[in-house]
């Protein structure tokens, strides 16, 4: 539990420094709660409890699942800096980064499939970790492409309204 919290704090700090904003890391980190839905979808039907290996998978997932959102938000920020309207910038970023996002997710998922379906005692020990990462990453990818742009727009509108109120 402490390791997962520490991972979240460290990822937030790195993102805040990279984006030079506190808003964009929140947008990017929204992929993590979405990935927990995928973890549940992957582990519940199999009947695996959340043990030590699944927790290690969750810590890995905290770092891996935000990659897609980082690619998307970074590309959108570049378009916005060029003067593109925010909504169009997010749409362009999603279409531009769709292929790299899907490719990185597919390679990670496919690399973990043998570990998830392996047989033997060692594979049974490591299978929950692989299932955790596979399920979480698939749902986080879908969320990054659909929920992250919407959340970005909502948070940006909230920031604009608060600035307008402060100026008035």
Tab-separated table of N, CA and C in Angstrom:
chain	number	residue	atom	x	y	z
A	1	UNK	N	0.831	-1.186	0.000
A	1	UNK	CA	0.000	0.000	0.000
A	1	UNK	C	0.884	1.262	0.000
A	2	UNK	N	1.915	1.249	0.859
A	2	UNK	CA	2.819	2.398	0.911
A	2	UNK	C	3.600	2.546	-0.379
A	3	UNK	N	3.955	1.406	-0.967
A	3	UNK	CA	4.712	1.466	-2.223
A	3	UNK	C	3.856	2.065	-3.334
A	4	UNK	N	2.582	1.712	-3.377
A	4	UNK	CA	1.684	2.259	-4.398
A	4	UNK	C	1.496	3.756	-4.203
A	5	UNK	N	1.340	4.190	-2.954
A	5	UNK	CA	1.188	5.609	-2.673
A	5	UNK	C	2.458	6.376	-3.029
A	6	UNK	N	3.594	5.814	-2.684
A	6	UNK	CA	4.869	6.445	-3.018
A	6	UNK	C	5.040	6.536	-4.532
A	7	UNK	N	4.633	5.485	-5.238
A	7	UNK	CA	4.711	5.500	-6.701
A	7	UNK	C	3.845	6.617	-7.273
A	8	UNK	N	2.646	6.790	-6.739
A	8	UNK	CA	1.762	7.861	-7.209
A	8	UNK	C	2.359	9.243	-6.952
A	9	UNK	N	2.912	9.432	-5.762
A	9	UNK	CA	3.501	10.726	-5.422
A	9	UNK	C	4.699	11.023	-6.319
A	10	UNK	N	5.537	10.031	-6.540
A	10	UNK	CA	6.714	10.245	-7.387
A	10	UNK	C	6.319	10.527	-8.834
A	11	UNK	N	5.345	9.782	-9.347
A	11	UNK	CA	4.876	10.019	-10.713
A	11	UNK	C	4.288	11.427	-10.819
A	12	UNK	N	3.493	11.838	-9.819
A	12	UNK	CA	2.915	13.184	-9.828
A	12	UNK	C	4.009	14.248	-9.833
A	13	UNK	N	5.025	14.061	-9.002
A	13	UNK	CA	6.101	15.049	-8.931
A	13	UNK	C	6.852	15.159	-10.254
A	14	UNK	N	7.137	14.036	-10.873
A	14	UNK	CA	7.841	14.057	-12.159
A	14	UNK	C	6.975	14.736	-13.217
A	15	UNK	N	5.683	14.412	-13.232
A	15	UNK	CA	4.784	15.017	-14.216
A	15	UNK	C	4.617	16.514	-13.977
A	16	UNK	N	4.513	16.914	-12.722
A	16	UNK	CA	4.365	18.341	-12.413
A	16	UNK	C	5.601	19.110	-12.873
A	17	UNK	N	6.764	18.538	-12.689
A	17	UNK	CA	7.985	19.181	-13.158
A	17	UNK	C	8.087	19.204	-14.669
A	18	UNK	N	7.655	18.146	-15.307
A	18	UNK	CA	7.734	18.055	-16.761
A	18	UNK	C	6.755	19.007	-17.432
A	19	UNK	N	5.503	18.991	-16.977
A	19	UNK	CA	4.476	19.832	-17.593
A	19	UNK	C	4.459	21.252	-17.036
A	20	UNK	N	5.208	21.493	-15.954
A	20	UNK	CA	5.237	22.795	-15.288
A	20	UNK	C	3.827	23.267	-14.961
A	21	UNK	N	3.024	22.326	-14.469
A	21	UNK	CA	1.630	22.590	-14.135
A	21	UNK	C	1.172	21.538	-13.141
A	22	UNK	N	0.198	21.895	-12.320
A	22	UNK	CA	-0.410	20.909	-11.430
A	22	UNK	C	-1.679	20.329	-12.036
A	23	UNK	N	-2.200	20.962	-13.080
A	23	UNK	CA	-3.422	20.508	-13.723
A	23	UNK	C	-3.183	19.292	-14.610
A	24	UNK	N	-2.156	19.326	-15.398
A	24	UNK	CA	-1.908	18.240	-16.349
A	24	UNK	C	-1.532	16.923	-15.680
A	25	UNK	N	-0.776	16.925	-14.589
A	25	UNK	CA	-0.537	15.645	-13.905
A	25	UNK	C	-1.822	14.991	-13.388
A	26	UNK	N	-2.767	15.801	-12.943
A	26	UNK	CA	-4.050	15.242	-12.499
A	26	UNK	C	-4.759	14.584	-13.675
A	27	UNK	N	-4.710	15.236	-14.824
A	27	UNK	CA	-5.318	14.672	-16.029
A	27	UNK	C	-4.644	13.352	-16.400
A	28	UNK	N	-3.338	13.328	-16.350
A	28	UNK	CA	-2.591	12.123	-16.710
A	28	UNK	C	-2.839	11.002	-15.698
A	29	UNK	N	-2.835	11.348	-14.425
A	29	UNK	CA	-3.020	10.333	-13.383
A	29	UNK	C	-4.432	9.772	-13.340
A	30	UNK	N	-5.351	10.365	-14.086
A	30	UNK	CA	-6.709	9.807	-14.145
A	30	UNK	C	-6.717	8.426	-14.783
A	31	UNK	N	-5.658	8.065	-15.470
A	31	UNK	CA	-5.571	6.737	-16.071
A	31	UNK	C	-5.437	5.647	-15.006
A	32	UNK	N	-4.913	5.990	-13.852
A	32	UNK	CA	-4.690	4.975	-12.818
A	32	UNK	C	-5.996	4.443	-12.233
A	33	UNK	N	-6.938	5.299	-11.817
A	33	UNK	CA	-8.208	4.730	-11.340
A	33	UNK	C	-8.935	3.929	-12.415
A	34	UNK	N	-8.804	4.363	-13.662
A	34	UNK	CA	-9.411	3.595	-14.745
A	34	UNK	C	-8.772	2.213	-14.867
A	35	UNK	N	-7.475	2.163	-14.640
A	35	UNK	CA	-6.795	0.876	-14.753
A	35	UNK	C	-7.236	-0.090	-13.660
A	36	UNK	N	-7.679	0.426	-12.520
A	36	UNK	CA	-8.161	-0.446	-11.447
A	36	UNK	C	-9.414	-1.202	-11.859
A	37	UNK	N	-10.209	-0.601	-12.733
A	37	UNK	CA	-11.370	-1.303	-13.276
A	37	UNK	C	-10.900	-2.514	-14.080
A	38	UNK	N	-9.865	-2.329	-14.869
A	38	UNK	CA	-9.311	-3.433	-15.649
A	38	UNK	C	-8.713	-4.520	-14.777
A	39	UNK	N	-8.116	-4.117	-13.657
A	39	UNK	CA	-7.564	-5.101	-12.719
A	39	UNK	C	-8.685	-5.983	-12.188
A	40	UNK	N	-9.791	-5.351	-11.804
A	40	UNK	CA	-10.931	-6.117	-11.298
A	40	UNK	C	-11.496	-7.034	-12.370
A	41	UNK	N	-11.593	-6.539	-13.589
A	41	UNK	CA	-12.113	-7.355	-14.693
A	41	UNK	C	-11.205	-8.553	-14.956
A	42	UNK	N	-9.910	-8.384	-14.782
A	42	UNK	CA	-8.969	-9.476	-15.051
A	42	UNK	C	-8.882	-10.473	-13.900
A	43	UNK	N	-8.922	-10.007	-12.657
A	43	UNK	CA	-8.689	-10.899	-11.520
A	43	UNK	C	-9.950	-11.585	-10.997
A	44	UNK	N	-11.086	-10.919	-11.047
A	44	UNK	CA	-12.303	-11.498	-10.469
A	44	UNK	C	-12.732	-12.781	-11.186
A	45	UNK	N	-12.831	-12.819	-12.505
A	45	UNK	CA	-13.258	-14.075	-13.150
A	45	UNK	C	-12.304	-15.249	-12.913
A	46	UNK	N	-11.023	-14.946	-12.780
A	46	UNK	CA	-10.031	-16.000	-12.551
A	46	UNK	C	-10.088	-16.484	-11.109
A	47	UNK	N	-10.537	-15.599	-10.219
A	47	UNK	CA	-10.636	-15.949	-8.807
A	47	UNK	C	-9.353	-15.729	-8.038
A	48	UNK	N	-8.453	-14.970	-8.608
A	48	UNK	CA	-7.194	-14.686	-7.919
A	48	UNK	C	-7.392	-13.559	-6.908
A	49	UNK	N	-6.930	-13.747	-5.693
A	49	UNK	CA	-7.006	-12.649	-4.723
A	49	UNK	C	-5.903	-11.630	-5.008
A	50	UNK	N	-6.031	-10.467	-4.408
A	50	UNK	CA	-4.987	-9.453	-4.550
A	50	UNK	C	-3.933	-9.741	-3.496
A	51	UNK	N	-2.900	-10.438	-3.920
A	51	UNK	CA	-1.808	-10.795	-3.033
A	51	UNK	C	-0.593	-9.931	-3.302
A	52	UNK	N	0.537	-10.421	-2.858
A	52	UNK	CA	1.787	-9.667	-2.997
A	52	UNK	C	2.135	-9.441	-4.461
A	53	UNK	N	2.011	-10.482	-5.270
A	53	UNK	CA	2.385	-10.341	-6.680
A	53	UNK	C	1.426	-9.399	-7.410
A	54	UNK	N	0.152	-9.436	-7.066
A	54	UNK	CA	-0.790	-8.511	-7.679
A	54	UNK	C	-0.484	-7.080	-7.243
A	55	UNK	N	-0.058	-6.905	-6.003
A	55	UNK	CA	0.311	-5.567	-5.541
A	55	UNK	C	1.556	-5.054	-6.278
A	56	UNK	N	2.497	-5.941	-6.540
A	56	UNK	CA	3.667	-5.552	-7.341
A	56	UNK	C	3.209	-5.148	-8.735
A	57	UNK	N	2.250	-5.889	-9.274
A	57	UNK	CA	1.667	-5.534	-10.570
A	57	UNK	C	0.990	-4.179	-10.541
A	58	UNK	N	0.333	-3.851	-9.417
A	58	UNK	CA	-0.309	-2.539	-9.289
A	58	UNK	C	0.714	-1.408	-9.277
A	59	UNK	N	1.838	-1.630	-8.612
A	59	UNK	CA	2.890	-0.610	-8.596
A	59	UNK	C	3.457	-0.427	-10.004
A	60	UNK	N	3.672	-1.532	-10.712
A	60	UNK	CA	4.134	-1.444	-12.098
A	60	UNK	C	3.112	-0.715	-12.954
A	61	UNK	N	1.858	-1.033	-12.730
A	61	UNK	CA	0.774	-0.452	-13.513
A	61	UNK	C	0.673	1.054	-13.312
A	62	UNK	N	0.991	1.525	-12.111
A	62	UNK	CA	0.944	2.971	-11.842
A	62	UNK	C	1.901	3.721	-12.757
A	63	UNK	N	3.026	3.129	-13.063
A	63	UNK	CA	3.979	3.782	-13.959
A	63	UNK	C	3.692	3.557	-15.421
A	64	UNK	N	3.235	2.361	-15.753
A	64	UNK	CA	3.037	2.008	-17.155
A	64	UNK	C	1.745	2.602	-17.715
A	65	UNK	N	0.688	2.636	-16.913
A	65	UNK	CA	-0.613	3.059	-17.434
A	65	UNK	C	-0.676	4.547	-17.753
A	66	UNK	N	0.176	5.334	-17.160
A	66	UNK	CA	0.143	6.773	-17.436
A	66	UNK	C	0.882	7.140	-18.725
A	67	UNK	N	1.627	6.216	-19.292
A	67	UNK	CA	2.408	6.528	-20.494
A	67	UNK	C	1.532	7.005	-21.644
A	68	UNK	N	0.399	6.335	-21.848
A	68	UNK	CA	-0.483	6.711	-22.951
A	68	UNK	C	-1.049	8.108	-22.739
A	69	UNK	N	-1.457	8.394	-21.522
A	69	UNK	CA	-2.000	9.724	-21.226
A	69	UNK	C	-0.925	10.798	-21.368
A	70	UNK	N	0.300	10.471	-21.000
A	70	UNK	CA	1.404	11.432	-21.160
A	70	UNK	C	1.599	11.762	-22.636
A	71	UNK	N	1.616	10.736	-23.482
A	71	UNK	CA	1.774	10.971	-24.922
A	71	UNK	C	0.662	11.864	-25.454
A	72	UNK	N	-0.554	11.600	-25.024
A	72	UNK	CA	-1.706	12.348	-25.511
A	72	UNK	C	-1.688	13.801	-25.028
A	73	UNK	N	-1.476	14.011	-23.750
A	73	UNK	CA	-1.488	15.368	-23.199
A	73	UNK	C	-0.303	16.180	-23.726
A	74	UNK	N	0.845	15.553	-23.851
A	74	UNK	CA	2.013	16.262	-24.378
A	74	UNK	C	1.781	16.716	-25.811
A	75	UNK	N	1.240	15.838	-26.643
A	75	UNK	CA	0.955	16.217	-28.031
A	75	UNK	C	-0.096	17.317	-28.080
A	76	UNK	N	-1.118	17.230	-27.246
A	76	UNK	CA	-2.151	18.266	-27.216
A	76	UNK	C	-1.566	19.602	-26.789
A	77	UNK	N	-0.694	19.591	-25.797
A	77	UNK	CA	-0.074	20.835	-25.333
A	77	UNK	C	0.771	21.479	-26.430
A	78	UNK	N	1.418	20.659	-27.215
A	78	UNK	CA	2.209	21.206	-28.322
A	78	UNK	C	1.304	21.885	-29.353
A	79	UNK	N	0.175	21.241	-29.666
A	79	UNK	CA	-0.767	21.842	-30.611
A	79	UNK	C	-1.362	23.128	-30.054
A	80	UNK	N	-1.678	23.136	-28.772
A	80	UNK	CA	-2.251	24.323	-28.136
A	80	UNK	C	-1.232	25.466	-28.163
A	81	UNK	N	0.036	25.137	-27.924
A	81	UNK	CA	1.089	26.161	-27.972
A	81	UNK	C	1.245	26.752	-29.372
A	82	UNK	N	0.872	25.979	-30.392
A	82	UNK	CA	0.932	26.475	-31.770
A	82	UNK	C	-0.303	27.299	-32.135
A	83	UNK	N	-1.250	27.402	-31.196
A	83	UNK	CA	-2.429	28.225	-31.439
A	83	UNK	C	-3.676	27.465	-31.844
A	84	UNK	N	-3.624	26.148	-31.823
A	84	UNK	CA	-4.799	25.352	-32.173
A	84	UNK	C	-5.779	25.394	-31.007
A	85	UNK	N	-7.072	25.504	-31.320
A	85	UNK	CA	-8.101	25.512	-30.288
A	85	UNK	C	-8.038	24.206	-29.504
A	86	UNK	N	-8.296	24.276	-28.204
A	86	UNK	CA	-8.086	23.155	-27.285
A	86	UNK	C	-8.789	21.869	-27.726
A	87	UNK	N	-10.040	21.971	-28.109
A	87	UNK	CA	-10.797	20.775	-28.513
A	87	UNK	C	-10.179	20.122	-29.750
A	88	UNK	N	-9.831	20.952	-30.717
A	88	UNK	CA	-9.210	20.429	-31.938
A	88	UNK	C	-7.809	19.889	-31.655
A	89	UNK	N	-7.107	20.527	-30.739
A	89	UNK	CA	-5.767	20.055	-30.377
A	89	UNK	C	-5.837	18.673	-29.746
A	90	UNK	N	-6.827	18.470	-28.877
A	90	UNK	CA	-6.980	17.144	-28.260
A	90	UNK	C	-7.374	16.090	-29.294
A	91	UNK	N	-8.228	16.460	-30.230
A	91	UNK	CA	-8.622	15.521	-31.288
A	91	UNK	C	-7.433	15.185	-32.185
A	92	UNK	N	-6.654	16.203	-32.538
A	92	UNK	CA	-5.461	15.962	-33.361
A	92	UNK	C	-4.449	15.102	-32.617
A	93	UNK	N	-4.272	15.373	-31.344
A	93	UNK	CA	-3.318	14.602	-30.549
A	93	UNK	C	-3.753	13.149	-30.458
A	94	UNK	N	-5.049	12.918	-30.274
A	94	UNK	CA	-5.549	11.546	-30.188
A	94	UNK	C	-5.351	10.807	-31.505
A	95	UNK	N	-5.608	11.473	-32.625
A	95	UNK	CA	-5.426	10.798	-33.910
A	95	UNK	C	-3.949	10.590	-34.239
A	96	UNK	N	-3.106	11.555	-33.846
A	96	UNK	CA	-1.674	11.445	-34.109
A	96	UNK	C	-1.017	10.360	-33.251
A	97	UNK	N	-1.428	10.253	-32.016
A	97	UNK	CA	-0.803	9.321	-31.071
A	97	UNK	C	-1.519	7.986	-30.947
A	98	UNK	N	-2.604	7.781	-31.686
A	98	UNK	CA	-3.358	6.528	-31.587
A	98	UNK	C	-2.484	5.312	-31.889
A	99	UNK	N	-1.780	5.350	-32.986
A	99	UNK	CA	-0.964	4.190	-33.379
A	99	UNK	C	0.141	3.896	-32.368
A	100	UNK	N	0.954	4.878	-31.942
A	100	UNK	CA	1.985	4.559	-30.938
A	100	UNK	C	1.397	4.059	-29.625
A	101	UNK	N	0.254	4.607	-29.213
A	101	UNK	CA	-0.368	4.171	-27.967
A	101	UNK	C	-0.827	2.725	-28.080
A	102	UNK	N	-1.490	2.407	-29.173
A	102	UNK	CA	-1.973	1.029	-29.362
A	102	UNK	C	-0.804	0.064	-29.509
A	103	UNK	N	0.246	0.470	-30.197
A	103	UNK	CA	1.400	-0.405	-30.383
A	103	UNK	C	2.108	-0.697	-29.063
A	104	UNK	N	2.312	0.311	-28.236
A	104	UNK	CA	2.998	0.066	-26.967
A	104	UNK	C	2.143	-0.789	-26.031
A	105	UNK	N	0.846	-0.561	-26.040
A	105	UNK	CA	-0.039	-1.376	-25.209
A	105	UNK	C	-0.048	-2.820	-25.680
A	106	UNK	N	-0.152	-3.023	-26.980
A	106	UNK	CA	-0.176	-4.388	-27.521
A	106	UNK	C	1.122	-5.135	-27.236
A	107	UNK	N	2.255	-4.470	-27.386
A	107	UNK	CA	3.516	-5.168	-27.128
A	107	UNK	C	3.648	-5.546	-25.657
A	108	UNK	N	3.240	-4.663	-24.767
A	108	UNK	CA	3.314	-4.977	-23.337
A	108	UNK	C	2.366	-6.111	-22.975
A	109	UNK	N	1.136	-6.030	-23.463
A	109	UNK	CA	0.143	-7.070	-23.160
A	109	UNK	C	0.582	-8.410	-23.736
A	110	UNK	N	1.009	-8.409	-24.982
A	110	UNK	CA	1.419	-9.670	-25.607
A	110	UNK	C	2.661	-10.262	-24.949
A	111	UNK	N	3.543	-9.425	-24.447
A	111	UNK	CA	4.725	-9.936	-23.754
A	111	UNK	C	4.359	-10.583	-22.423
A	112	UNK	N	3.265	-10.146	-21.806
A	112	UNK	CA	2.861	-10.691	-20.512
A	112	UNK	C	1.911	-11.875	-20.618
A	113	UNK	N	1.369	-12.140	-21.799
A	113	UNK	CA	0.422	-13.253	-21.953
A	113	UNK	C	1.037	-14.598	-21.581
A	114	UNK	N	2.247	-14.933	-22.018
A	114	UNK	CA	2.812	-16.228	-21.599
A	114	UNK	C	2.948	-16.350	-20.076
A	115	UNK	N	3.286	-15.273	-19.420
A	115	UNK	CA	3.389	-15.284	-17.971
A	115	UNK	C	2.018	-15.468	-17.319
A	116	UNK	N	1.000	-14.900	-17.919
A	116	UNK	CA	-0.353	-14.986	-17.364
A	116	UNK	C	-0.956	-16.373	-17.524
A	117	UNK	N	-0.644	-17.056	-18.622
A	117	UNK	CA	-1.263	-18.361	-18.871
A	117	UNK	C	-0.324	-19.536	-18.650
A	118	UNK	N	0.875	-19.263	-18.169
A	118	UNK	CA	1.854	-20.327	-17.956
A	118	UNK	C	1.392	-21.348	-16.933
A	119	UNK	N	2.006	-22.501	-16.975
A	119	UNK	CA	1.656	-23.557	-16.020
A	119	UNK	C	2.852	-23.815	-15.101
A	120	UNK	N	2.574	-24.461	-14.005
A	120	UNK	CA	3.618	-24.739	-13.025
A	120	UNK	C	3.480	-23.848	-11.816
A	121	UNK	N	4.232	-24.178	-10.787
A	121	UNK	CA	4.124	-23.434	-9.542
A	121	UNK	C	4.635	-22.002	-9.675
A	122	UNK	N	5.727	-21.825	-10.376
A	122	UNK	CA	6.278	-20.473	-10.533
A	122	UNK	C	5.329	-19.594	-11.331
A	123	UNK	N	4.707	-20.168	-12.353
A	123	UNK	CA	3.764	-19.397	-13.166
A	123	UNK	C	2.518	-19.048	-12.361
A	124	UNK	N	2.081	-19.949	-11.509
A	124	UNK	CA	0.911	-19.659	-10.673
A	124	UNK	C	1.211	-18.518	-9.706
A	125	UNK	N	2.443	-18.412	-9.295
A	125	UNK	CA	2.834	-17.335	-8.402
A	125	UNK	C	2.844	-15.996	-9.122
A	126	UNK	N	3.316	-16.000	-10.355
A	126	UNK	CA	3.476	-14.745	-11.099
A	126	UNK	C	2.274	-14.374	-11.950
A	127	UNK	N	1.378	-15.286	-12.162
A	127	UNK	CA	0.208	-15.034	-12.994
A	127	UNK	C	-0.634	-13.849	-12.520
A	128	UNK	N	-0.902	-13.687	-11.215
A	128	UNK	CA	-1.691	-12.514	-10.797
A	128	UNK	C	-1.033	-11.181	-11.149
A	129	UNK	N	0.290	-11.125	-11.114
A	129	UNK	CA	0.976	-9.901	-11.495
A	129	UNK	C	0.748	-9.601	-12.972
A	130	UNK	N	0.889	-10.614	-13.815
A	130	UNK	CA	0.690	-10.419	-15.244
A	130	UNK	C	-0.755	-10.062	-15.557
A	131	UNK	N	-1.700	-10.737	-14.916
A	131	UNK	CA	-3.111	-10.429	-15.147
A	131	UNK	C	-3.452	-9.016	-14.690
A	132	UNK	N	-2.862	-8.588	-13.593
A	132	UNK	CA	-3.083	-7.232	-13.086
A	132	UNK	C	-2.626	-6.203	-14.108
A	133	UNK	N	-1.438	-6.389	-14.630
A	133	UNK	CA	-0.899	-5.422	-15.597
A	133	UNK	C	-1.669	-5.487	-16.917
A	134	UNK	N	-2.000	-6.682	-17.374
A	134	UNK	CA	-2.723	-6.819	-18.648
A	134	UNK	C	-4.096	-6.153	-18.566
A	135	UNK	N	-4.877	-6.531	-17.571
A	135	UNK	CA	-6.222	-5.963	-17.452
A	135	UNK	C	-6.204	-4.467	-17.229
A	136	UNK	N	-5.329	-4.022	-16.337
A	136	UNK	CA	-5.257	-2.595	-16.047
A	136	UNK	C	-4.778	-1.775	-17.229
A	137	UNK	N	-3.822	-2.302	-17.964
A	137	UNK	CA	-3.262	-1.555	-19.092
A	137	UNK	C	-4.255	-1.431	-20.243
A	138	UNK	N	-5.012	-2.474	-20.493
A	138	UNK	CA	-6.006	-2.409	-21.579
A	138	UNK	C	-7.057	-1.347	-21.274
A	139	UNK	N	-7.592	-1.359	-20.060
A	139	UNK	CA	-8.627	-0.380	-19.709
A	139	UNK	C	-8.022	1.023	-19.600
A	140	UNK	N	-6.801	1.132	-19.095
A	140	UNK	CA	-6.154	2.449	-19.006
A	140	UNK	C	-5.910	3.035	-20.393
A	141	UNK	N	-5.589	2.197	-21.349
A	141	UNK	CA	-5.384	2.676	-22.719
A	141	UNK	C	-6.683	3.202	-23.309
A	142	UNK	N	-7.742	2.432	-23.147
A	142	UNK	CA	-9.043	2.895	-23.642
A	142	UNK	C	-9.459	4.183	-22.937
A	143	UNK	N	-9.201	4.264	-21.643
A	143	UNK	CA	-9.527	5.474	-20.894
A	143	UNK	C	-8.675	6.657	-21.307
A	144	UNK	N	-7.413	6.393	-21.601
A	144	UNK	CA	-6.528	7.477	-22.020
A	144	UNK	C	-6.994	8.097	-23.327
A	145	UNK	N	-7.531	7.278	-24.191
A	145	UNK	CA	-7.979	7.782	-25.485
A	145	UNK	C	-9.359	8.422	-25.435
A	146	UNK	N	-10.152	8.106	-24.419
A	146	UNK	CA	-11.507	8.642	-24.367
A	146	UNK	C	-11.751	9.566	-23.176
A	147	UNK	N	-11.371	9.154	-21.985
A	147	UNK	CA	-11.674	9.926	-20.785
A	147	UNK	C	-10.669	11.063	-20.574
A	148	UNK	N	-9.409	10.825	-20.829
A	148	UNK	CA	-8.385	11.830	-20.589
A	148	UNK	C	-8.635	13.136	-21.352
A	149	UNK	N	-8.979	13.095	-22.652
A	149	UNK	CA	-9.265	14.368	-23.334
A	149	UNK	C	-10.468	15.097	-22.735
A	150	UNK	N	-11.499	14.358	-22.363
A	150	UNK	CA	-12.681	14.982	-21.755
A	150	UNK	C	-12.333	15.615	-20.415
A	151	UNK	N	-11.574	14.898	-19.604
A	151	UNK	CA	-11.169	15.434	-18.311
A	151	UNK	C	-10.281	16.665	-18.483
A	152	UNK	N	-9.430	16.632	-19.488
A	152	UNK	CA	-8.559	17.773	-19.781
A	152	UNK	C	-9.408	19.012	-20.076
A	153	UNK	N	-10.446	18.840	-20.891
A	153	UNK	CA	-11.321	19.971	-21.208
A	153	UNK	C	-12.065	20.479	-19.979
A	154	UNK	N	-12.580	19.569	-19.165
A	154	UNK	CA	-13.329	19.958	-17.969
A	154	UNK	C	-12.430	20.710	-16.991
A	155	UNK	N	-11.254	20.169	-16.716
A	155	UNK	CA	-10.341	20.834	-15.780
A	155	UNK	C	-9.868	22.179	-16.310
A	156	UNK	N	-9.665	22.262	-17.614
A	156	UNK	CA	-9.233	23.536	-18.194
A	156	UNK	C	-10.336	24.580	-18.083
A	157	UNK	N	-11.586	24.175	-18.299
A	157	UNK	CA	-12.703	25.112	-18.136
A	157	UNK	C	-12.818	25.579	-16.699
A	158	UNK	N	-12.636	24.661	-15.761
A	158	UNK	CA	-12.690	25.034	-14.344
A	158	UNK	C	-11.583	26.032	-14.010
A	159	UNK	N	-10.394	25.812	-14.556
A	159	UNK	CA	-9.276	26.728	-14.317
A	159	UNK	C	-9.553	28.093	-14.932
A	160	UNK	N	-10.134	28.107	-16.133
A	160	UNK	CA	-10.450	29.379	-16.788
A	160	UNK	C	-11.510	30.150	-16.003
A	161	UNK	N	-12.516	29.460	-15.493
A	161	UNK	CA	-13.565	30.120	-14.720
A	161	UNK	C	-13.015	30.661	-13.398
A	162	UNK	N	-12.138	29.903	-12.763
A	162	UNK	CA	-11.577	30.391	-11.493
A	162	UNK	C	-10.679	31.596	-11.727
A	163	UNK	N	-9.947	31.609	-12.837
A	163	UNK	CA	-9.131	32.786	-13.172
A	163	UNK	C	-9.995	33.990	-13.471
A	164	UNK	N	-11.127	33.773	-14.158
A	164	UNK	CA	-12.037	34.864	-14.485
A	164	UNK	C	-12.654	35.443	-13.214
A	165	UNK	N	-13.012	34.573	-12.273
A	165	UNK	CA	-13.571	35.042	-11.005
A	165	UNK	C	-12.531	35.805	-10.187
A	166	UNK	N	-11.304	35.345	-10.220
A	166	UNK	CA	-10.240	36.019	-9.457
A	166	UNK	C	-9.935	37.388	-10.056
A	167	UNK	N	-10.047	37.500	-11.379
A	167	UNK	CA	-9.769	38.771	-12.039
A	167	UNK	C	-10.902	39.770	-11.834
A	168	UNK	N	-12.119	39.267	-11.604
A	168	UNK	CA	-13.286	40.167	-11.463
A	168	UNK	C	-13.407	40.782	-10.111
